[in-house]
PDB file of C-alpha atoms in Angstrom:
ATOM      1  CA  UNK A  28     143.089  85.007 155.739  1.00 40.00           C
ATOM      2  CA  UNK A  29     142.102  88.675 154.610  1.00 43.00           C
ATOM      3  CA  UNK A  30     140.583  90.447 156.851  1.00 46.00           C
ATOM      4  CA  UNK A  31     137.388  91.213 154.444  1.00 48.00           C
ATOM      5  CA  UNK A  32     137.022  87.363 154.391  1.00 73.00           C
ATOM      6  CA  UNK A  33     136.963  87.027 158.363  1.00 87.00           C
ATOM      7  CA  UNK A  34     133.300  87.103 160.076  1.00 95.00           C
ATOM      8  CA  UNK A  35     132.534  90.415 162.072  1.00 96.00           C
ATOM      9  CA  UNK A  36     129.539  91.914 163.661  1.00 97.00           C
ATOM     10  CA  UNK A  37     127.766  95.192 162.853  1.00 96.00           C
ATOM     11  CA  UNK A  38     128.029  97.911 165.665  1.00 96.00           C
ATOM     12  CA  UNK A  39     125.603 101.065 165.643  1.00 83.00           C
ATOM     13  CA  UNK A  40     127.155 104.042 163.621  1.00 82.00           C
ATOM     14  CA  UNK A  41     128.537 100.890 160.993  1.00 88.00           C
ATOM     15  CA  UNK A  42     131.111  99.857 163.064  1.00 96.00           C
ATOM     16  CA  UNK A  43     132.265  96.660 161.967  1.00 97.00           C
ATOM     17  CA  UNK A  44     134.059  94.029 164.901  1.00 98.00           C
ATOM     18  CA  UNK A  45     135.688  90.905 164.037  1.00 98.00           C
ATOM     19  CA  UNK A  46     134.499  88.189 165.577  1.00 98.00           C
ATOM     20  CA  UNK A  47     137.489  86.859 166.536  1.00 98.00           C
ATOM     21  CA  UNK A  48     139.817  89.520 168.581  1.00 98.00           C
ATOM     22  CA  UNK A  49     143.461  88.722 170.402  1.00 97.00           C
ATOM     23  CA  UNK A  50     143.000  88.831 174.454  1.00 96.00           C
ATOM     24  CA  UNK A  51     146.385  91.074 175.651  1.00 95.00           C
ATOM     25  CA  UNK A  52     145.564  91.107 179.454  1.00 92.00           C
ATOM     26  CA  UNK A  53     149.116  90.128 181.375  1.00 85.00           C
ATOM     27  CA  UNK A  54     151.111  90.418 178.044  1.00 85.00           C
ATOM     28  CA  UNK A  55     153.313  93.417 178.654  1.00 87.00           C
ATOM     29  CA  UNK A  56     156.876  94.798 178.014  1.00 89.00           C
ATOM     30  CA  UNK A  57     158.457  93.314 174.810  1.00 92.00           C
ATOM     31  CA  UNK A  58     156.722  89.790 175.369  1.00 93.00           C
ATOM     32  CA  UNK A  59     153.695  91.860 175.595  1.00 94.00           C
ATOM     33  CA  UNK A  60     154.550  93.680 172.162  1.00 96.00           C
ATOM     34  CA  UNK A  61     155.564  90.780 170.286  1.00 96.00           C
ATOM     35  CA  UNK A  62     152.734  88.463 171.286  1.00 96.00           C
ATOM     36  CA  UNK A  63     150.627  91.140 169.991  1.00 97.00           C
ATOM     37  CA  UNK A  64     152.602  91.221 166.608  1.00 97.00           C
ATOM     38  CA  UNK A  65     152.825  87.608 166.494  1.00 97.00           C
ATOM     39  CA  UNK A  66     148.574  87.736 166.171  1.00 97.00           C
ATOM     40  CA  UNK A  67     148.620  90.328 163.845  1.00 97.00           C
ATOM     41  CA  UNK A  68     151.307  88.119 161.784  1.00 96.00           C
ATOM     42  CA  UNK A  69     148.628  84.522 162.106  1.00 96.00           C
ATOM     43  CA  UNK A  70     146.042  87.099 161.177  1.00 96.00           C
ATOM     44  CA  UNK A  71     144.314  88.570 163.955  1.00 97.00           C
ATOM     45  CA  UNK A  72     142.508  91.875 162.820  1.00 97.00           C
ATOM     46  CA  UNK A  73     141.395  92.944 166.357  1.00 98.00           C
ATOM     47  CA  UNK A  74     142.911  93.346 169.649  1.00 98.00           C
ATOM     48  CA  UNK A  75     141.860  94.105 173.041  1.00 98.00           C
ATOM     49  CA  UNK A  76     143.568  95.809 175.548  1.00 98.00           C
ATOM     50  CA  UNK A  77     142.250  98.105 178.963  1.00 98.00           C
ATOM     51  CA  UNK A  78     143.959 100.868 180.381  1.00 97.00           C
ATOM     52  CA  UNK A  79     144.315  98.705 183.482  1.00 96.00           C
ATOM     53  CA  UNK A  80     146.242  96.193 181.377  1.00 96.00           C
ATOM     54  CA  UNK A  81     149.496  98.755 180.976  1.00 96.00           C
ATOM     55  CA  UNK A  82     150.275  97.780 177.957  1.00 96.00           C
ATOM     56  CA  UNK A  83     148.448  99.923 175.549  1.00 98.00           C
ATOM     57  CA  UNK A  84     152.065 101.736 174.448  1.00 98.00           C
ATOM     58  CA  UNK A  85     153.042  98.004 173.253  1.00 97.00           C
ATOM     59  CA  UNK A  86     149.777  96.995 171.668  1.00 98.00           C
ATOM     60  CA  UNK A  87     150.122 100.554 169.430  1.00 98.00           C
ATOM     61  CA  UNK A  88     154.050  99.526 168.583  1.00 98.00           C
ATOM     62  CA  UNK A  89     152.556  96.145 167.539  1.00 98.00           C
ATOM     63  CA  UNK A  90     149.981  97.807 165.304  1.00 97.00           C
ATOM     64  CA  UNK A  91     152.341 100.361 163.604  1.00 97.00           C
ATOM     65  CA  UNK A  92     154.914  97.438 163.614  1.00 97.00           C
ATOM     66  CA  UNK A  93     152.573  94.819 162.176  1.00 97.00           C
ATOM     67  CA  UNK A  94     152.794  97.246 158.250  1.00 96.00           C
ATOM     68  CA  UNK A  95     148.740  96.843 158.479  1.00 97.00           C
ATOM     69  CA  UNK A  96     146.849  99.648 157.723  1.00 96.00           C
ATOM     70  CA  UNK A  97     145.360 101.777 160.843  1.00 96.00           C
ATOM     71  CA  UNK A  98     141.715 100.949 159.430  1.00 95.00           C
ATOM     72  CA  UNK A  99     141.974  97.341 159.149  1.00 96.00           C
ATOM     73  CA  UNK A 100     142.726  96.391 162.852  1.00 97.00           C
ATOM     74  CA  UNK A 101     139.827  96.553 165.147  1.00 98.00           C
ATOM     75  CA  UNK A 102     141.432  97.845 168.577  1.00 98.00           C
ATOM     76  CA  UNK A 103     139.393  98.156 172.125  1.00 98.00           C
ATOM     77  CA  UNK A 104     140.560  99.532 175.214  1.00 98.00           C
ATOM     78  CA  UNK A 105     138.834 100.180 178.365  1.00 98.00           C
ATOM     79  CA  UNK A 106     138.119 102.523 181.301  1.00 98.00           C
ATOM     80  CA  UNK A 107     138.886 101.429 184.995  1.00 96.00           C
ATOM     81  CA  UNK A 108     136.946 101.807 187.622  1.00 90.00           C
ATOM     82  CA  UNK A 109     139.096 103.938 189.620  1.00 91.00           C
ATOM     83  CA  UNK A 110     138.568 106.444 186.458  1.00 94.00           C
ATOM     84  CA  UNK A 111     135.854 107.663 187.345  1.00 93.00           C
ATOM     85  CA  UNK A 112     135.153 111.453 186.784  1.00 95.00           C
ATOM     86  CA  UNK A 113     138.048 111.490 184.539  1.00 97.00           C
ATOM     87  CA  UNK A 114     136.993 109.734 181.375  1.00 98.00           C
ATOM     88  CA  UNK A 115     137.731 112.187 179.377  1.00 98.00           C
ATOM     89  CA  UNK A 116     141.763 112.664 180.743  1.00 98.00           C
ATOM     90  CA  UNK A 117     142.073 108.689 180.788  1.00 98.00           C
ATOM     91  CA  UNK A 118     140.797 108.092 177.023  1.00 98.00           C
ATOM     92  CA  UNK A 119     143.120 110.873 175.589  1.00 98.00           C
ATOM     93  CA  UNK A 120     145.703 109.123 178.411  1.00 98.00           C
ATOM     94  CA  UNK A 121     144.852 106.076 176.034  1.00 98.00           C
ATOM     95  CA  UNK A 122     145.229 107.051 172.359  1.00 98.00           C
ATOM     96  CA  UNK A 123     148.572 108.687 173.442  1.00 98.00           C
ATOM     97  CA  UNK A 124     149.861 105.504 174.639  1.00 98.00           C
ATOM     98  CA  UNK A 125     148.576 103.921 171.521  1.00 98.00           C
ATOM     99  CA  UNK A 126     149.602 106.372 169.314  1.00 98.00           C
ATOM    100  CA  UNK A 127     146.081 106.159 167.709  1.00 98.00           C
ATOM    101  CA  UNK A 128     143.748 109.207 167.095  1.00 97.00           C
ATOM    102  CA  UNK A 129     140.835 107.114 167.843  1.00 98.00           C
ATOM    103  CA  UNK A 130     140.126 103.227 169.423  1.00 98.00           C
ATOM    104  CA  UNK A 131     137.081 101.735 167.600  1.00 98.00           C
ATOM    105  CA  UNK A 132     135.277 100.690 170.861  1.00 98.00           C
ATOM    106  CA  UNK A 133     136.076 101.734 174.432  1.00 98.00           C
ATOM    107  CA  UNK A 134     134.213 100.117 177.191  1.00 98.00           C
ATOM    108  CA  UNK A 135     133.729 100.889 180.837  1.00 98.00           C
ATOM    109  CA  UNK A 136     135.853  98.209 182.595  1.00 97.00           C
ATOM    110  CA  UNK A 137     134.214  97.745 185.539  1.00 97.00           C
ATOM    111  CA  UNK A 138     130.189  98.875 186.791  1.00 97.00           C
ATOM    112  CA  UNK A 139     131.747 102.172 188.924  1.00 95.00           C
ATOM    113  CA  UNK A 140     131.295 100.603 192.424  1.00 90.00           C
ATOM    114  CA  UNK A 141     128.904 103.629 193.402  1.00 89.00           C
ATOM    115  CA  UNK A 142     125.804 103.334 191.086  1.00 88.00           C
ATOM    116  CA  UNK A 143     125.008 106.432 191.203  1.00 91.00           C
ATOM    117  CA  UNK A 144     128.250 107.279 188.783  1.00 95.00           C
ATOM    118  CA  UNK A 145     127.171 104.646 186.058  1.00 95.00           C
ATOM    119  CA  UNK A 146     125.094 107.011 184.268  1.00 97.00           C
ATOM    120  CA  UNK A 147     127.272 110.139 184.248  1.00 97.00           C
ATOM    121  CA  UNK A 148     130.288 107.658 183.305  1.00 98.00           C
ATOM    122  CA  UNK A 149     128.054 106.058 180.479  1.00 98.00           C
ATOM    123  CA  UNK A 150     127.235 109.805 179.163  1.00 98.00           C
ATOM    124  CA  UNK A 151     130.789 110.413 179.263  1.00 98.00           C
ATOM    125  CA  UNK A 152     131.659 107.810 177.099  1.00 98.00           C
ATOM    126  CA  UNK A 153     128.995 108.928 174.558  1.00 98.00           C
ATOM    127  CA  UNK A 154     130.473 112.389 174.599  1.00 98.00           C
ATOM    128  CA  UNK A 155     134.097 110.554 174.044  1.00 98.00           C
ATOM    129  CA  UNK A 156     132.113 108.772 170.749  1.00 98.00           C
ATOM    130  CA  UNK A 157     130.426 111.749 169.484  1.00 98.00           C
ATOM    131  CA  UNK A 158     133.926 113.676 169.403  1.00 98.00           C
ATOM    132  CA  UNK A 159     135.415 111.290 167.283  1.00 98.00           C
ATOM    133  CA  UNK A 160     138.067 109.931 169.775  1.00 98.00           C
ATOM    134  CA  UNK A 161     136.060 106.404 169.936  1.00 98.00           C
ATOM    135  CA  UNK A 162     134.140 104.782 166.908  1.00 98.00           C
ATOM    136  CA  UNK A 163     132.178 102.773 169.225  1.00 98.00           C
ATOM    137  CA  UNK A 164     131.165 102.432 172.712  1.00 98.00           C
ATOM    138  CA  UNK A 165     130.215  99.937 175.704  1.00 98.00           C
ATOM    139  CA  UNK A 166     131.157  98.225 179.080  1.00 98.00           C
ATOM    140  CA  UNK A 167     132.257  95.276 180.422  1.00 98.00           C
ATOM    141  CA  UNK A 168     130.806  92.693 183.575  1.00 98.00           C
ATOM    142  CA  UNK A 169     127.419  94.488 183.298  1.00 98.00           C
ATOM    143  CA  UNK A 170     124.059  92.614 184.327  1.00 98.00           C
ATOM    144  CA  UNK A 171     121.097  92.825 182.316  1.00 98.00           C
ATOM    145  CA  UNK A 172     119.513  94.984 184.696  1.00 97.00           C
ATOM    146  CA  UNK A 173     122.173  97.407 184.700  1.00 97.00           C
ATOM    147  CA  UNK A 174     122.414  97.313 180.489  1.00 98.00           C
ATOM    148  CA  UNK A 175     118.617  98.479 181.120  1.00 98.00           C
ATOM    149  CA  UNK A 176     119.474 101.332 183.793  1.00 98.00           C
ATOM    150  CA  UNK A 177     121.930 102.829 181.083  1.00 98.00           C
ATOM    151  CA  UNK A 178     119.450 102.598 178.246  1.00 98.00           C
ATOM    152  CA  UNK A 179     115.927 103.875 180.017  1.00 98.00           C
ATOM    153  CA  UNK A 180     118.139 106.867 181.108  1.00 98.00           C
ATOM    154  CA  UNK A 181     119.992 107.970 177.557  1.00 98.00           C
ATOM    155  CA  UNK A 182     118.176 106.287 174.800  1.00 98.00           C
ATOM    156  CA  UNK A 183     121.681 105.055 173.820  1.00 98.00           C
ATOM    157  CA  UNK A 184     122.426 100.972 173.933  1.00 98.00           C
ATOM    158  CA  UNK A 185     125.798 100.115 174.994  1.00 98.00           C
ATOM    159  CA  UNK A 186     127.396  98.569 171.557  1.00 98.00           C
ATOM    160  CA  UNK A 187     128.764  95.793 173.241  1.00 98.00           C
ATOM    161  CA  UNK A 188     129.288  93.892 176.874  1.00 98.00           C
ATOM    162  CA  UNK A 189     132.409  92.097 177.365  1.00 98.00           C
ATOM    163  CA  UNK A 190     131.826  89.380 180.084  1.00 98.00           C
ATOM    164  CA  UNK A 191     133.259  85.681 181.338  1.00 97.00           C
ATOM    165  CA  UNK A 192     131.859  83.349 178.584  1.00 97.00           C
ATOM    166  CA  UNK A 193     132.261  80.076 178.047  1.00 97.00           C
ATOM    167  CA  UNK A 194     130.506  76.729 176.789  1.00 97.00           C
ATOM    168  CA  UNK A 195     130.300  75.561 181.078  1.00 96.00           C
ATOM    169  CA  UNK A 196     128.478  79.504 180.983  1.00 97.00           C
ATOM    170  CA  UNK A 197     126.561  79.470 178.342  1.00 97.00           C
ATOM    171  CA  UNK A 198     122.911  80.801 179.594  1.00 97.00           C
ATOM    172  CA  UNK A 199     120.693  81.084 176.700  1.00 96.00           C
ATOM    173  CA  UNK A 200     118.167  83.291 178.498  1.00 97.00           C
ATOM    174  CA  UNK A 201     121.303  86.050 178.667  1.00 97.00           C
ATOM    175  CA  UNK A 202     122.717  85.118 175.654  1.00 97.00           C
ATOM    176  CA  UNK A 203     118.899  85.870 174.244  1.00 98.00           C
ATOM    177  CA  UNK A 204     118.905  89.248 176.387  1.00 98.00           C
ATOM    178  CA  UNK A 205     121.701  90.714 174.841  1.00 98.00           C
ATOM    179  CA  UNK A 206     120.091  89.832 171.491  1.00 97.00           C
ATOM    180  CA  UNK A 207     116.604  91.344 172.435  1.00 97.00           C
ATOM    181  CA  UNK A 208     118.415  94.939 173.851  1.00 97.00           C
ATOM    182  CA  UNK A 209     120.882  94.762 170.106  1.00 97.00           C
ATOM    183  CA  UNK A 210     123.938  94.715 172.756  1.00 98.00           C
ATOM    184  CA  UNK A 211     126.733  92.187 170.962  1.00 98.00           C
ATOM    185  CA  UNK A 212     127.973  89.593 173.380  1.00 98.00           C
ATOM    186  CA  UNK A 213     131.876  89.488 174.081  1.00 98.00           C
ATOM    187  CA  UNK A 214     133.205  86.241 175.969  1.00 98.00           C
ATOM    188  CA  UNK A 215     136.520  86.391 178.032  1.00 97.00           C
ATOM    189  CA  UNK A 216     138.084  83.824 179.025  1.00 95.00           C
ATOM    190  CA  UNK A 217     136.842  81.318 176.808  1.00 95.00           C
ATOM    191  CA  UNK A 218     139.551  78.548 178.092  1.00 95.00           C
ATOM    192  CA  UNK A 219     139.620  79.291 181.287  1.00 92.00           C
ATOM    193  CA  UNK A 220     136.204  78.999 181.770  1.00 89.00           C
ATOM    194  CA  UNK A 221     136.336  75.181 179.996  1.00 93.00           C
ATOM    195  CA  UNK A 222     137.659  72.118 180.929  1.00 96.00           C
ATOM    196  CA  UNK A 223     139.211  71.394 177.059  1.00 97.00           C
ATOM    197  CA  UNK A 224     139.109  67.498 178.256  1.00 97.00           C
ATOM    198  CA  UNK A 225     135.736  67.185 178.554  1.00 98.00           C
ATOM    199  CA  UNK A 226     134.502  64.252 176.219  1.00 98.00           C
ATOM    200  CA  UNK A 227     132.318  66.308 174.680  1.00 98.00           C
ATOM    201  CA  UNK A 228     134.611  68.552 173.230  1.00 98.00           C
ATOM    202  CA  UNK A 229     137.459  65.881 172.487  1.00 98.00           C
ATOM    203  CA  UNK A 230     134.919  63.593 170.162  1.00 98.00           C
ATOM    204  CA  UNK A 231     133.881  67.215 168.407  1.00 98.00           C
ATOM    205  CA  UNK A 232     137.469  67.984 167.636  1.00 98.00           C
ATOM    206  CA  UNK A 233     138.468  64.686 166.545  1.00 98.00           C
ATOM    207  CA  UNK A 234     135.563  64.884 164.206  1.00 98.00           C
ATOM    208  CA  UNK A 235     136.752  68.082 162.491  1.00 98.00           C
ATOM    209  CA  UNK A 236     140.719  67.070 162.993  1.00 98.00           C
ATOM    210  CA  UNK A 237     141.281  70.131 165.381  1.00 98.00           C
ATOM    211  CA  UNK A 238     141.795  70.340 169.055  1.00 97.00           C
ATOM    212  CA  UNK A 239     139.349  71.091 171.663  1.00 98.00           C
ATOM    213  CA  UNK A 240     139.743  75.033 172.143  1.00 97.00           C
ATOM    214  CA  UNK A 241     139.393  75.478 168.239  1.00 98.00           C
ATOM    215  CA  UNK A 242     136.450  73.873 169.017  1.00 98.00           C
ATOM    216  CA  UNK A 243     135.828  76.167 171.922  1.00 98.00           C
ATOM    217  CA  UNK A 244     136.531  79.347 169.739  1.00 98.00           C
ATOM    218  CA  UNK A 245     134.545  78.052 166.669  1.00 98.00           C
ATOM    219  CA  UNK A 246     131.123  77.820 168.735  1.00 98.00           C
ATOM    220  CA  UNK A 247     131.388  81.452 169.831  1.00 98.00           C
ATOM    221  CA  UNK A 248     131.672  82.329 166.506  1.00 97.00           C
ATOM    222  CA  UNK A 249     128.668  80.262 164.772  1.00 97.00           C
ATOM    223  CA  UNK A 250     126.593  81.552 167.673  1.00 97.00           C
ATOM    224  CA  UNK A 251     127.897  85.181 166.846  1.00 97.00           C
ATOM    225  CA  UNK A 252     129.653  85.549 170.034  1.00 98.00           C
ATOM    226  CA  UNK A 253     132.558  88.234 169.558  1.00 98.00           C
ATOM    227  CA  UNK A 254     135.344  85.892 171.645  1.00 98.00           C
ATOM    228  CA  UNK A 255     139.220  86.936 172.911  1.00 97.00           C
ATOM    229  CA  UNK A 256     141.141  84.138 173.813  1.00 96.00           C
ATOM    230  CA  UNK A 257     144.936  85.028 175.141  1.00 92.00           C
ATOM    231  CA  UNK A 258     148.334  83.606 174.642  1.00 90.00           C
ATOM    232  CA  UNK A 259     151.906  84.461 174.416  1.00 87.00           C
ATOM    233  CA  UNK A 260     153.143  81.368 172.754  1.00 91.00           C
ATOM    234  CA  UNK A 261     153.276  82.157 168.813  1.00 92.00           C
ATOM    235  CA  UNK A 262     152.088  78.510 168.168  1.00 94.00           C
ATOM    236  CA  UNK A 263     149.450  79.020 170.247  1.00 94.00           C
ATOM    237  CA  UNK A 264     148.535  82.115 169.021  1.00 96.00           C
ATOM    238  CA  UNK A 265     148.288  80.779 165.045  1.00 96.00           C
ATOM    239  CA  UNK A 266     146.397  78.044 166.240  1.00 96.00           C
ATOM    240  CA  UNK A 267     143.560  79.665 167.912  1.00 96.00           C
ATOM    241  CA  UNK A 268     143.627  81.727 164.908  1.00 96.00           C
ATOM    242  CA  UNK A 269     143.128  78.980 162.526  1.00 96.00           C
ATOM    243  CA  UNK A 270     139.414  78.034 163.073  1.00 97.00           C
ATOM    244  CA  UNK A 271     138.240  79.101 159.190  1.00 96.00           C
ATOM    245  CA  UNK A 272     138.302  75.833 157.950  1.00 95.00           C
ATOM    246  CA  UNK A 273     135.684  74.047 159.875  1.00 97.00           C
ATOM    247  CA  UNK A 274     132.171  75.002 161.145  1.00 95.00           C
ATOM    248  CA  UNK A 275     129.910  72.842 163.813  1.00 98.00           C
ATOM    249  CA  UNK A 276     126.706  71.030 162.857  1.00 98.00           C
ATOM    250  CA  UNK A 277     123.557  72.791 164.792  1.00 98.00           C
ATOM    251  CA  UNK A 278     123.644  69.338 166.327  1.00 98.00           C
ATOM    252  CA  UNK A 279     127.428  69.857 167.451  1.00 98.00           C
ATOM    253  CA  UNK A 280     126.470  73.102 168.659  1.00 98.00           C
ATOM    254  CA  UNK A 281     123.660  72.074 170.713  1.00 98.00           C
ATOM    255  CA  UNK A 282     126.086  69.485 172.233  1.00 98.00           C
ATOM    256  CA  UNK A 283     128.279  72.310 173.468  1.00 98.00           C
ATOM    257  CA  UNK A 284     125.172  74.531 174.957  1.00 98.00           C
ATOM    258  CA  UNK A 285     124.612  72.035 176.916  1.00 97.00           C
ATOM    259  CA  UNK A 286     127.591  71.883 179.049  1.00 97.00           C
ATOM    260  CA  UNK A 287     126.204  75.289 180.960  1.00 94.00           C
ATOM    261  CA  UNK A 288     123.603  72.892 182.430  1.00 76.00           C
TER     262      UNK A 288
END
């Protein structure tokens, strides 16, 4: 599929995200690179990776390798926690590894654990964007609350927050907070956070001839949930790509909600 034809999300500053991204957490060294290749290949235009990961060198080989050009893969890294106080080292750290001049969207990792650094860090990262090393910025595993504390303090609203999502998490009222604040919702482990068996699922899949965590990765999308499922087995990796062809009734959908209680 060409990557004008896949469904993104706008980002402030016109930053746009695919809405599907390839999940690279635990795939390093050359199974690492050529997992990440192997997406690009089934048509992946956006990967995620975290300077925690260690495998930022591989995911920038992959790029390069994949012939693509630089602007039409979406990449994310991250900032760990232990980072603090050095954002600025860590993200240049990054795009060497890389090989990039810029990451579209770098998020804080972590909340730092003293909350006292969570504003500083967040101003950090909205020097990092205003420099040009970052086209977009945001964090990961934040609560609403804290979302608010970095707003009310710099005006600035966190692009995006990456968190566990899932149809057995789905919470409407902080799906609907995210919404309200114009912060994009990113889900995580969208399998491991489902049981793929449940009957639900199987009698939606058989109804659109796919399997259950198409399914899975097809109601992120139609709710306009940015979602990163992982693999490392090519076949794997082509099928979770190959959710175009099929979209889920509102009835479907509201099927699936419900399985977060």
């Amino acid at each position: 599929m060409d990557t004008l034809d896949q469904p993104t999300v706008l980002l402030s500053g016109d930053v746009r995200m695919p809405l599907l991204g390839y999940g690279t957490w635990q795939a390093t060294g050359e199974a690492g690179h050529a997992a990440v290749l192997a997406a690009l290949d089934a048509g992946y235009r956006h990967v995620d990776t975290a300077t925690m990961y260690g495998n930022e060198a591989e995911v920038g080989r992959a790029v390069r390798d994949s012939g693509l050009r630089r602007e039409d893969v979406f990449v994310t890294t991250k900032l760990p926690p232990d980072r603090v106080g050095r954002e600025r080292e860590t993200i240049e750290a990054s795009l060497r590894a890389l090989g990039l001049d810029h990451v579209d969207l770098w998020l804080i990792h972590w909340p730092p654990s003293a909350a006292s650094d969570s504003i500083p860090v967040w101003r950090e990262l909205l020097a990092a964007r205003d420099e040009g090393l970052t086209r977009a910025v945001g964090v990961s595993n934040y609560g609403t609350a804290q979302l608010d504390e970095l707003i009310q303090a710099t005006g600035e609203v966190p692009a995006v927050n990456q968190i566990r999502w899932g149809p057995a998490l789905y919470d409407r009222r902080r799906h609907a907070e995210h919404r309200d604040r114009g912060v994009v919702l990113e889900g995580y482990s969208p399998f491991k956070t489902t049981d793929l068996s449940d009957p639900v699922l199987t009698r939606i899949a058989a109804a659109h001839d796919v399997s259950p965590a198409q399914v899975v990765l097809r109601w992120h999308v139609d709710h306009g949930i940015v979602v990163i499922p992982k693999s490392v087995t090519p076949e794997r990796i082509r099928t979770n790509a190959d959710i175009w062809g099929f979209s889920l009734t509102a009835e479907e959908m509201r099927d699936i909600d419900a399985l977060g209680g």
